[in-house]
Coordinates of N, CA, C and O in Angstrom, one line a residue:
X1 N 33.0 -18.0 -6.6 CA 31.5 -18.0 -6.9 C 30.8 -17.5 -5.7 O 29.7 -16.9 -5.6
X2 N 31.6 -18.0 -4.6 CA 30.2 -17.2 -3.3 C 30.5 -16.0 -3.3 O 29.6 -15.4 -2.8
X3 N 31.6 -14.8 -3.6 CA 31.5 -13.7 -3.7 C 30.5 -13.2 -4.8 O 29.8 -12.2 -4.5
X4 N 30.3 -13.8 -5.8 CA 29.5 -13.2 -6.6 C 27.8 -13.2 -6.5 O 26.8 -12.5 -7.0
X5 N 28.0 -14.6 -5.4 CA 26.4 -14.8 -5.6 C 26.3 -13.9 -4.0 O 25.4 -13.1 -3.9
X6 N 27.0 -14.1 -2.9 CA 26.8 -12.7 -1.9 C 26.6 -11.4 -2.6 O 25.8 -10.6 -2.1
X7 N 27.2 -11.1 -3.8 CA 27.2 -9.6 -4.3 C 25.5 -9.4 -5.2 O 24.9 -8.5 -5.6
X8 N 25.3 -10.4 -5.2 CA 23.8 -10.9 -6.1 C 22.9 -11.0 -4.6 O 22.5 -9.8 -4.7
X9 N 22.6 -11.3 -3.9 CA 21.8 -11.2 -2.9 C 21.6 -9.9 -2.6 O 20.4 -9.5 -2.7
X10 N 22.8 -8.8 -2.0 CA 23.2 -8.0 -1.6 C 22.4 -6.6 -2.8 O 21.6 -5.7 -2.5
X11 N 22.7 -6.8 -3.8 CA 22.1 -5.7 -4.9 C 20.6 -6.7 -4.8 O 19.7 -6.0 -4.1
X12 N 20.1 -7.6 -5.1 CA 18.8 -7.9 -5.0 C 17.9 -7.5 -3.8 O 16.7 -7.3 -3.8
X13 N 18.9 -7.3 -2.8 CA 17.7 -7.0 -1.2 C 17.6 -5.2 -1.2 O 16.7 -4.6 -0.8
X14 N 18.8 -4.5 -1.9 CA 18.7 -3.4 -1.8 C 17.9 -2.9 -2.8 O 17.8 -1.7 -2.7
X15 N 17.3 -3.4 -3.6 CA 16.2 -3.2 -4.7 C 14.8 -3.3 -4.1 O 13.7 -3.1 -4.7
X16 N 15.0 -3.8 -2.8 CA 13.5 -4.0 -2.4 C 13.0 -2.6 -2.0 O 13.7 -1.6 -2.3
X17 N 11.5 -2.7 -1.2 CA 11.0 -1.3 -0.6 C 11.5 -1.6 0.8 O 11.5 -2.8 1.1
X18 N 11.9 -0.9 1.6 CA 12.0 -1.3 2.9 C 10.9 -1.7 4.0 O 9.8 -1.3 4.0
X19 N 11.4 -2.4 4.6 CA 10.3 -2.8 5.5 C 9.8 -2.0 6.5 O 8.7 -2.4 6.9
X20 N 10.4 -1.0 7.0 CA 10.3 -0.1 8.0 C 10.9 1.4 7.4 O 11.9 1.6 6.8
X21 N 10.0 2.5 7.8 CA 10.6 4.1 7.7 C 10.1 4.8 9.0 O 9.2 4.3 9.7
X22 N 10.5 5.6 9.2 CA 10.2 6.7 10.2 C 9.3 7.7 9.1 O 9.3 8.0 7.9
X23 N 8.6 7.8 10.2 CA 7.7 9.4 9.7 C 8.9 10.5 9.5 O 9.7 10.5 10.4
X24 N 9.1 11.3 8.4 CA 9.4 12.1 8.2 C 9.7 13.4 9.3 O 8.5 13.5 9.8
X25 N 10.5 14.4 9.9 CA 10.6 15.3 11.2 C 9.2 16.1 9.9 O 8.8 15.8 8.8
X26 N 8.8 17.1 10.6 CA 8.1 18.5 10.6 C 6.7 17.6 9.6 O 5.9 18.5 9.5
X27 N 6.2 16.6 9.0 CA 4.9 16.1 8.6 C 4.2 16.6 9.5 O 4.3 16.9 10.7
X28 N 3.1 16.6 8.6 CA 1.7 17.3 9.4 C 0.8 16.5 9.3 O 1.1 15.7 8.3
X29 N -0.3 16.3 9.9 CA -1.1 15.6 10.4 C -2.1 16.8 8.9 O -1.9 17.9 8.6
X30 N -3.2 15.4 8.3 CA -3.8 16.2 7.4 C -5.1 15.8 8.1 O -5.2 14.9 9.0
X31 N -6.5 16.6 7.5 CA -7.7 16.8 7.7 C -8.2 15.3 6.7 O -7.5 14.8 5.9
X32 N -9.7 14.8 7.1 CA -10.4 14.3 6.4 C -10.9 15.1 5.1 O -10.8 14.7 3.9
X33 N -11.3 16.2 5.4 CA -11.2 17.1 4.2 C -10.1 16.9 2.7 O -10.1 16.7 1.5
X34 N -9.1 16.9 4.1 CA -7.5 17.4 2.6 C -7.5 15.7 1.9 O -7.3 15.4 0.7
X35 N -7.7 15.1 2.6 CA -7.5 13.4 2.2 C -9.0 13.1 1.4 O -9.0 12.4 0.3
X36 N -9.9 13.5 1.8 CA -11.0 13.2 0.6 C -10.5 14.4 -1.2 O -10.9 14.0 -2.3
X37 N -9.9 15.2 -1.2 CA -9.6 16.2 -2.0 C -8.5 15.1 -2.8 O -8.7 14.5 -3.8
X38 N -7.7 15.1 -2.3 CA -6.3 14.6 -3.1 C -6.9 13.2 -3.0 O -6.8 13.0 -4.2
X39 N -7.4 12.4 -2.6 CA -7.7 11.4 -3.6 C -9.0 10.8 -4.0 O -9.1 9.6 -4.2
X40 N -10.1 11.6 -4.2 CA -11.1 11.5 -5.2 C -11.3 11.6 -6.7 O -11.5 12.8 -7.2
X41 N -11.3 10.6 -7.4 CA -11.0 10.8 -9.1 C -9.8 10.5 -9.1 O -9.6 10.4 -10.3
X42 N -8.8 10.3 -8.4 CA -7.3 10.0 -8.9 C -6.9 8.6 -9.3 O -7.9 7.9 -9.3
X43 N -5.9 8.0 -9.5 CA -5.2 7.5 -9.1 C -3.9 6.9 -9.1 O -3.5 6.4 -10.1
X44 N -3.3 7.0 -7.9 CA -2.4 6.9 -7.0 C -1.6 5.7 -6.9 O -2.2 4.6 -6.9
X45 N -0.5 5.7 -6.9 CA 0.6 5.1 -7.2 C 1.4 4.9 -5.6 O 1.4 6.0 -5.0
X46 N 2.2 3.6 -4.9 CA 2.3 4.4 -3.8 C 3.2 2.8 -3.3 O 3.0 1.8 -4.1
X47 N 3.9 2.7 -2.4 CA 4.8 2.4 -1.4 C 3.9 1.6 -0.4 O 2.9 2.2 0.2
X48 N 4.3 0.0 -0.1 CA 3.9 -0.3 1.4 C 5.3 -0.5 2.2 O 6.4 -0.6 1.6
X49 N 4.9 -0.4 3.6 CA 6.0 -1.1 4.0 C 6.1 -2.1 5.0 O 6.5 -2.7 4.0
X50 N 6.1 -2.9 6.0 CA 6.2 -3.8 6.8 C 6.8 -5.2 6.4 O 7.8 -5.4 5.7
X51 N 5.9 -6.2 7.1 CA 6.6 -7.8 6.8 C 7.0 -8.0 5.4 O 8.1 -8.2 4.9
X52 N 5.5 -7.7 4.6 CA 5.6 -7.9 3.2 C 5.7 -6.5 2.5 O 4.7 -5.8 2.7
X53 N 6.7 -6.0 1.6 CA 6.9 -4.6 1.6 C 6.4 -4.7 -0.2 O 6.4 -5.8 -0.7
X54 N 6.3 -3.8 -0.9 CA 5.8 -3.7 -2.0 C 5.5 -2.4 -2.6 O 6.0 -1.4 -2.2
X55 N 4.5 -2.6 -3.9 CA 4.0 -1.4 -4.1 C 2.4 -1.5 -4.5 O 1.8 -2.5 -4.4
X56 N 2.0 -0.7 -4.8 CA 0.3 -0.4 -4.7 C -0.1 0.6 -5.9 O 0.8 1.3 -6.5
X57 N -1.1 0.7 -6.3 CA -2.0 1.5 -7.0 C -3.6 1.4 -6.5 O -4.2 0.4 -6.2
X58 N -3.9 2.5 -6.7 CA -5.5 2.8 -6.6 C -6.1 3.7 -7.3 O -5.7 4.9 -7.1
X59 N -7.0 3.5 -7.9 CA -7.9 3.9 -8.8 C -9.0 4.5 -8.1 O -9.6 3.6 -7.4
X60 N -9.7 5.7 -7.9 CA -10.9 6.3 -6.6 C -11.7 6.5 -7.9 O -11.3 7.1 -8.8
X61 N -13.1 5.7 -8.0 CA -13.9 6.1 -8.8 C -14.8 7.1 -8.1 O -14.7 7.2 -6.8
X62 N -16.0 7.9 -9.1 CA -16.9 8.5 -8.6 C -18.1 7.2 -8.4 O -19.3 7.7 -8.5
X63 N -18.2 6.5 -8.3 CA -18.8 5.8 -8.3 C -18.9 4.9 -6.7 O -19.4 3.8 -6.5
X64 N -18.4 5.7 -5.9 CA -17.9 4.8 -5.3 C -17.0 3.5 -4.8 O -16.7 3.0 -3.7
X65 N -16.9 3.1 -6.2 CA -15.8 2.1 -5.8 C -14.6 2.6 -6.3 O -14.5 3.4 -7.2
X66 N -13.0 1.9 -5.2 CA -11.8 1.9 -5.4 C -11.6 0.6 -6.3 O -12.5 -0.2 -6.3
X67 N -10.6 0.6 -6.9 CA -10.0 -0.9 -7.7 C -8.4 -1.0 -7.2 O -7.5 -0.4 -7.8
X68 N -8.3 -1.7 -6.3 CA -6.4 -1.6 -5.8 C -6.1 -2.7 -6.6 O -6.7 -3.7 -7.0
X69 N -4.9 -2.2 -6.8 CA -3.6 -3.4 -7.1 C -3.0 -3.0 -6.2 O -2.9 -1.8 -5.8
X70 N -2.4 -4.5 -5.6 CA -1.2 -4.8 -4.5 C 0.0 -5.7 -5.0 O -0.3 -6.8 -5.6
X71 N 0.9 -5.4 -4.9 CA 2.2 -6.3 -5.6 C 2.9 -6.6 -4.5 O 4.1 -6.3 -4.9
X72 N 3.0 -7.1 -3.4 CA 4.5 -7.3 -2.6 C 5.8 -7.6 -3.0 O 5.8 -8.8 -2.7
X73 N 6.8 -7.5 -3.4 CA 8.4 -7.7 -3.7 C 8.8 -9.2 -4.0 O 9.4 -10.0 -3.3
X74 N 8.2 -9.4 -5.2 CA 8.8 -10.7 -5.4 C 7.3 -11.7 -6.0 O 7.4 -12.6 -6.8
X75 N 6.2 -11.2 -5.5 CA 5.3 -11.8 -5.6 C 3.7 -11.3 -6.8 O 3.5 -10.1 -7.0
X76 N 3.1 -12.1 -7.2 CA 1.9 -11.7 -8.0 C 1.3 -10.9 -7.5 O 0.7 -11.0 -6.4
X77 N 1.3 -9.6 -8.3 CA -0.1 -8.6 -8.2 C -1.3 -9.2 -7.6 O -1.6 -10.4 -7.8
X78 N -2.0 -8.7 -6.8 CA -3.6 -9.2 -6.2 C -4.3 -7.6 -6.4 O -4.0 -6.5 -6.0
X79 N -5.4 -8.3 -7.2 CA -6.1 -7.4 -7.4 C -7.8 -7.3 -6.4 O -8.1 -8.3 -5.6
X80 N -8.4 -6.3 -6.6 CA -9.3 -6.2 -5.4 C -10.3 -5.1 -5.9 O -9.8 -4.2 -6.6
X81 N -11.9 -5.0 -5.8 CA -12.6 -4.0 -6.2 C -13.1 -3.8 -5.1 O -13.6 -4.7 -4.5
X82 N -13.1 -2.5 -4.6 CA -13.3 -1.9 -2.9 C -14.6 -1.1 -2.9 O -15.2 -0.7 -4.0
X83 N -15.0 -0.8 -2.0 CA -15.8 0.7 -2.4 C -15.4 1.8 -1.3 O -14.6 1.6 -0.4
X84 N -15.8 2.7 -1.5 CA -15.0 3.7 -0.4 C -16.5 5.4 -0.4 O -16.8 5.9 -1.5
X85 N -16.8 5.7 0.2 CA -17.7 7.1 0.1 C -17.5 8.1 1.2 O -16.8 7.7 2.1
X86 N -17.9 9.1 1.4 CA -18.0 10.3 2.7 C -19.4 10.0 3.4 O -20.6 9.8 3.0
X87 N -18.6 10.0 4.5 CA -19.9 9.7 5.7 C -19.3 11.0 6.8 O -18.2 11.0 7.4
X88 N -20.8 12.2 6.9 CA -20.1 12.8 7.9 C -19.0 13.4 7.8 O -18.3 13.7 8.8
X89 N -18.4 13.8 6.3 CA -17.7 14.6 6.2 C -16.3 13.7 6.2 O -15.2 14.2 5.9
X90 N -16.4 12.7 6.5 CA -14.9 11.7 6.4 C -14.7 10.6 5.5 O -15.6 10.0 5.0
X91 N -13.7 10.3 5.5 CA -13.8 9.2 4.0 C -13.9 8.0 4.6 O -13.3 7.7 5.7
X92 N -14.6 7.3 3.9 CA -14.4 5.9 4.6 C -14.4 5.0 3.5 O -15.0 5.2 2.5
X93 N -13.5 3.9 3.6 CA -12.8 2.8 2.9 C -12.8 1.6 3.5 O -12.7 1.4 4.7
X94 N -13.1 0.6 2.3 CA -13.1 -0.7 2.8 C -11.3 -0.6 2.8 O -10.6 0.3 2.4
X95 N -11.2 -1.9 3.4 CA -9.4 -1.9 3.3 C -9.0 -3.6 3.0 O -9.4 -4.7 3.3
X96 N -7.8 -3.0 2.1 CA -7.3 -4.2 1.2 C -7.6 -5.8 2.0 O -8.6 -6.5 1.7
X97 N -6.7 -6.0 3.1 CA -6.5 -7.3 3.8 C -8.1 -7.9 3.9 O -8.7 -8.7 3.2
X98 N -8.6 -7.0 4.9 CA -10.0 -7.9 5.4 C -11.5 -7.0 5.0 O -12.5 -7.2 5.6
X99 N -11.5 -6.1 3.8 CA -12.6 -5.1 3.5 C -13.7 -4.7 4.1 O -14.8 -4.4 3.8
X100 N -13.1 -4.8 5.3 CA -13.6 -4.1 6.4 C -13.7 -2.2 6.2 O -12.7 -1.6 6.0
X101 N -14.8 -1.7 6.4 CA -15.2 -0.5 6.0 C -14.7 0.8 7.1 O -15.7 1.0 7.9
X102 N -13.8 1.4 7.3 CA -13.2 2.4 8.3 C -13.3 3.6 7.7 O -13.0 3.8 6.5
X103 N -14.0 4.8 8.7 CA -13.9 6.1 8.3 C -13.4 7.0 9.3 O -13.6 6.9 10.5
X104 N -12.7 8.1 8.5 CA -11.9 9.2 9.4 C -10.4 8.3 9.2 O -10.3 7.1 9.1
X105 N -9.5 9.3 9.3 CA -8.5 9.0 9.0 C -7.2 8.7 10.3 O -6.1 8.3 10.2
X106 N -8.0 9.2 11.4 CA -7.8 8.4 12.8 C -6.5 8.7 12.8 O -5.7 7.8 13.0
X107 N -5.9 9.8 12.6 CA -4.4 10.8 12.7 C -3.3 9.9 12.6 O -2.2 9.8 13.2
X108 N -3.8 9.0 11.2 CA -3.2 8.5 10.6 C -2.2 8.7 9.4 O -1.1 8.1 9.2
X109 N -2.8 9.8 8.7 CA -2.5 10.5 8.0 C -2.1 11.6 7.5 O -2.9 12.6 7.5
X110 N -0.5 11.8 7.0 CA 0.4 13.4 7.3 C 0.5 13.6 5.7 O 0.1 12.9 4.8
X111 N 1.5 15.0 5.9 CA 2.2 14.8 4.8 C 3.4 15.9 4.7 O 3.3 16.8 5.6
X112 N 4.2 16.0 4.1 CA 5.5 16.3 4.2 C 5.8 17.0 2.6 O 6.2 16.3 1.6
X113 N 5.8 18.0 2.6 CA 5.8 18.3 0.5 C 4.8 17.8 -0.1 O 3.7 18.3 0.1
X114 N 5.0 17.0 -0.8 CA 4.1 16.8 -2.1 C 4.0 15.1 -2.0 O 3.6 14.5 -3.0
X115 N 4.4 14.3 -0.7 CA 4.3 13.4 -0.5 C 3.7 13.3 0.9 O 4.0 13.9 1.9
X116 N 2.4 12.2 0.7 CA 1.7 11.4 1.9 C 1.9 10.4 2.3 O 2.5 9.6 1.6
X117 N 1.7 10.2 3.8 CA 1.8 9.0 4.4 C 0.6 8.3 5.3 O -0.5 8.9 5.5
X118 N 0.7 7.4 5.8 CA -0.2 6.7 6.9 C 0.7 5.8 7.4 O 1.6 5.2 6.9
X119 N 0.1 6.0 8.8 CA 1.2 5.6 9.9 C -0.1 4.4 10.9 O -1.3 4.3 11.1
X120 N 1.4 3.7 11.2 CA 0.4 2.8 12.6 C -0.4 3.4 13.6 O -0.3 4.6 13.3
X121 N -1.1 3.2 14.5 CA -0.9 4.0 15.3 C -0.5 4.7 16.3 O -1.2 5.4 17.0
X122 N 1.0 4.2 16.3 CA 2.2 5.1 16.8 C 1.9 6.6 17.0 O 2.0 7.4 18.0
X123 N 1.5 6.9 15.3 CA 1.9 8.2 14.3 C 3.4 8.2 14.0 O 3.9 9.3 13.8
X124 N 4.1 7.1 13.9 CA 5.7 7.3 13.7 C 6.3 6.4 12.8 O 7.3 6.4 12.1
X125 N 5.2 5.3 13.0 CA 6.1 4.4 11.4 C 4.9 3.9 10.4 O 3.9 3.2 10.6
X126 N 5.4 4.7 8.8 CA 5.1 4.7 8.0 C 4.9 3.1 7.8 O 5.7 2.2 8.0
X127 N 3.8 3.2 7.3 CA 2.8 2.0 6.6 C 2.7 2.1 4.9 O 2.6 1.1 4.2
X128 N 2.6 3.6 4.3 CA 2.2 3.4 3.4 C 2.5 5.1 2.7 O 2.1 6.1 3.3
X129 N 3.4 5.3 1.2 CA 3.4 6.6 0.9 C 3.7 6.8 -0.2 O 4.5 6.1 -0.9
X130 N 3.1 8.0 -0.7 CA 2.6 8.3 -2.0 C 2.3 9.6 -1.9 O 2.0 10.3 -1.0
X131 N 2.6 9.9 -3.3 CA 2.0 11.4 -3.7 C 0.9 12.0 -3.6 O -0.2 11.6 -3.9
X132 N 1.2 13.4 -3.0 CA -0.3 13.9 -3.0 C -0.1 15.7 -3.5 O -1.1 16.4 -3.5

């Protein structure tokens, strides 16, 4: 029985999101520009990663407000109505944890193909990634 329930832990932890990634080699550092484009009117489907690792959705209205869902691995969806607008040519967003309002993307944000990221700020470990 404890081999099976080790082999049950073991496939259950590998099903999670990881807690940590490396930035991708050759990602590029994107503009406020490219990040107000790819996600205005969308939304976005996407990867956290750290203590509590999960996944995410956001909804960018024209209206100004975002609507996230947050799911961490294991635990209830939390939902949130944000708002987010251009100031100055850069996007600015309340943000999930404490909706606190930050603009410019503070060379946080790369991308690699057809996939984005945001990084600590290291610029080297991925916080957060999704399609763009």
């Amino acid at each position: 029985m404890k081999v099976a329930f080790t082999t049950t832990i073991i496939f259950a932890l590998s099903c999670l999101p990881a807690l940590s990634k490396d930035l991708p080699k050759g990602a590029a550092e994107i503009t406020d520009a490219q990040q107000i484009e790819f996600l205005s009117g969308k939304k976005i489907d996407g990867i956290f990663y750290g203590k509590k690792a999960g996944g995410w959705t956001v909804e960018w209205k024209a209206d100004g407000s975002k609507i996230a869902a947050v799911t961490p691995t294991g635990k209830k969806t939390m939902n949130k109505t944000l708002k987010w607008m251009v100031k100055d040519g850069k996007l600015c967003e309340e943000g999930f944890k404490d909706s606190k309002m930050i603009c410019g993307t503070g060379g946080r944000y790369f991308k690699s193909e057809n996939t984005c990221f945001t990084t600590g700020a290291d610029k080297k470990t991925v916080t957060n990634e999704f399609p763009c």
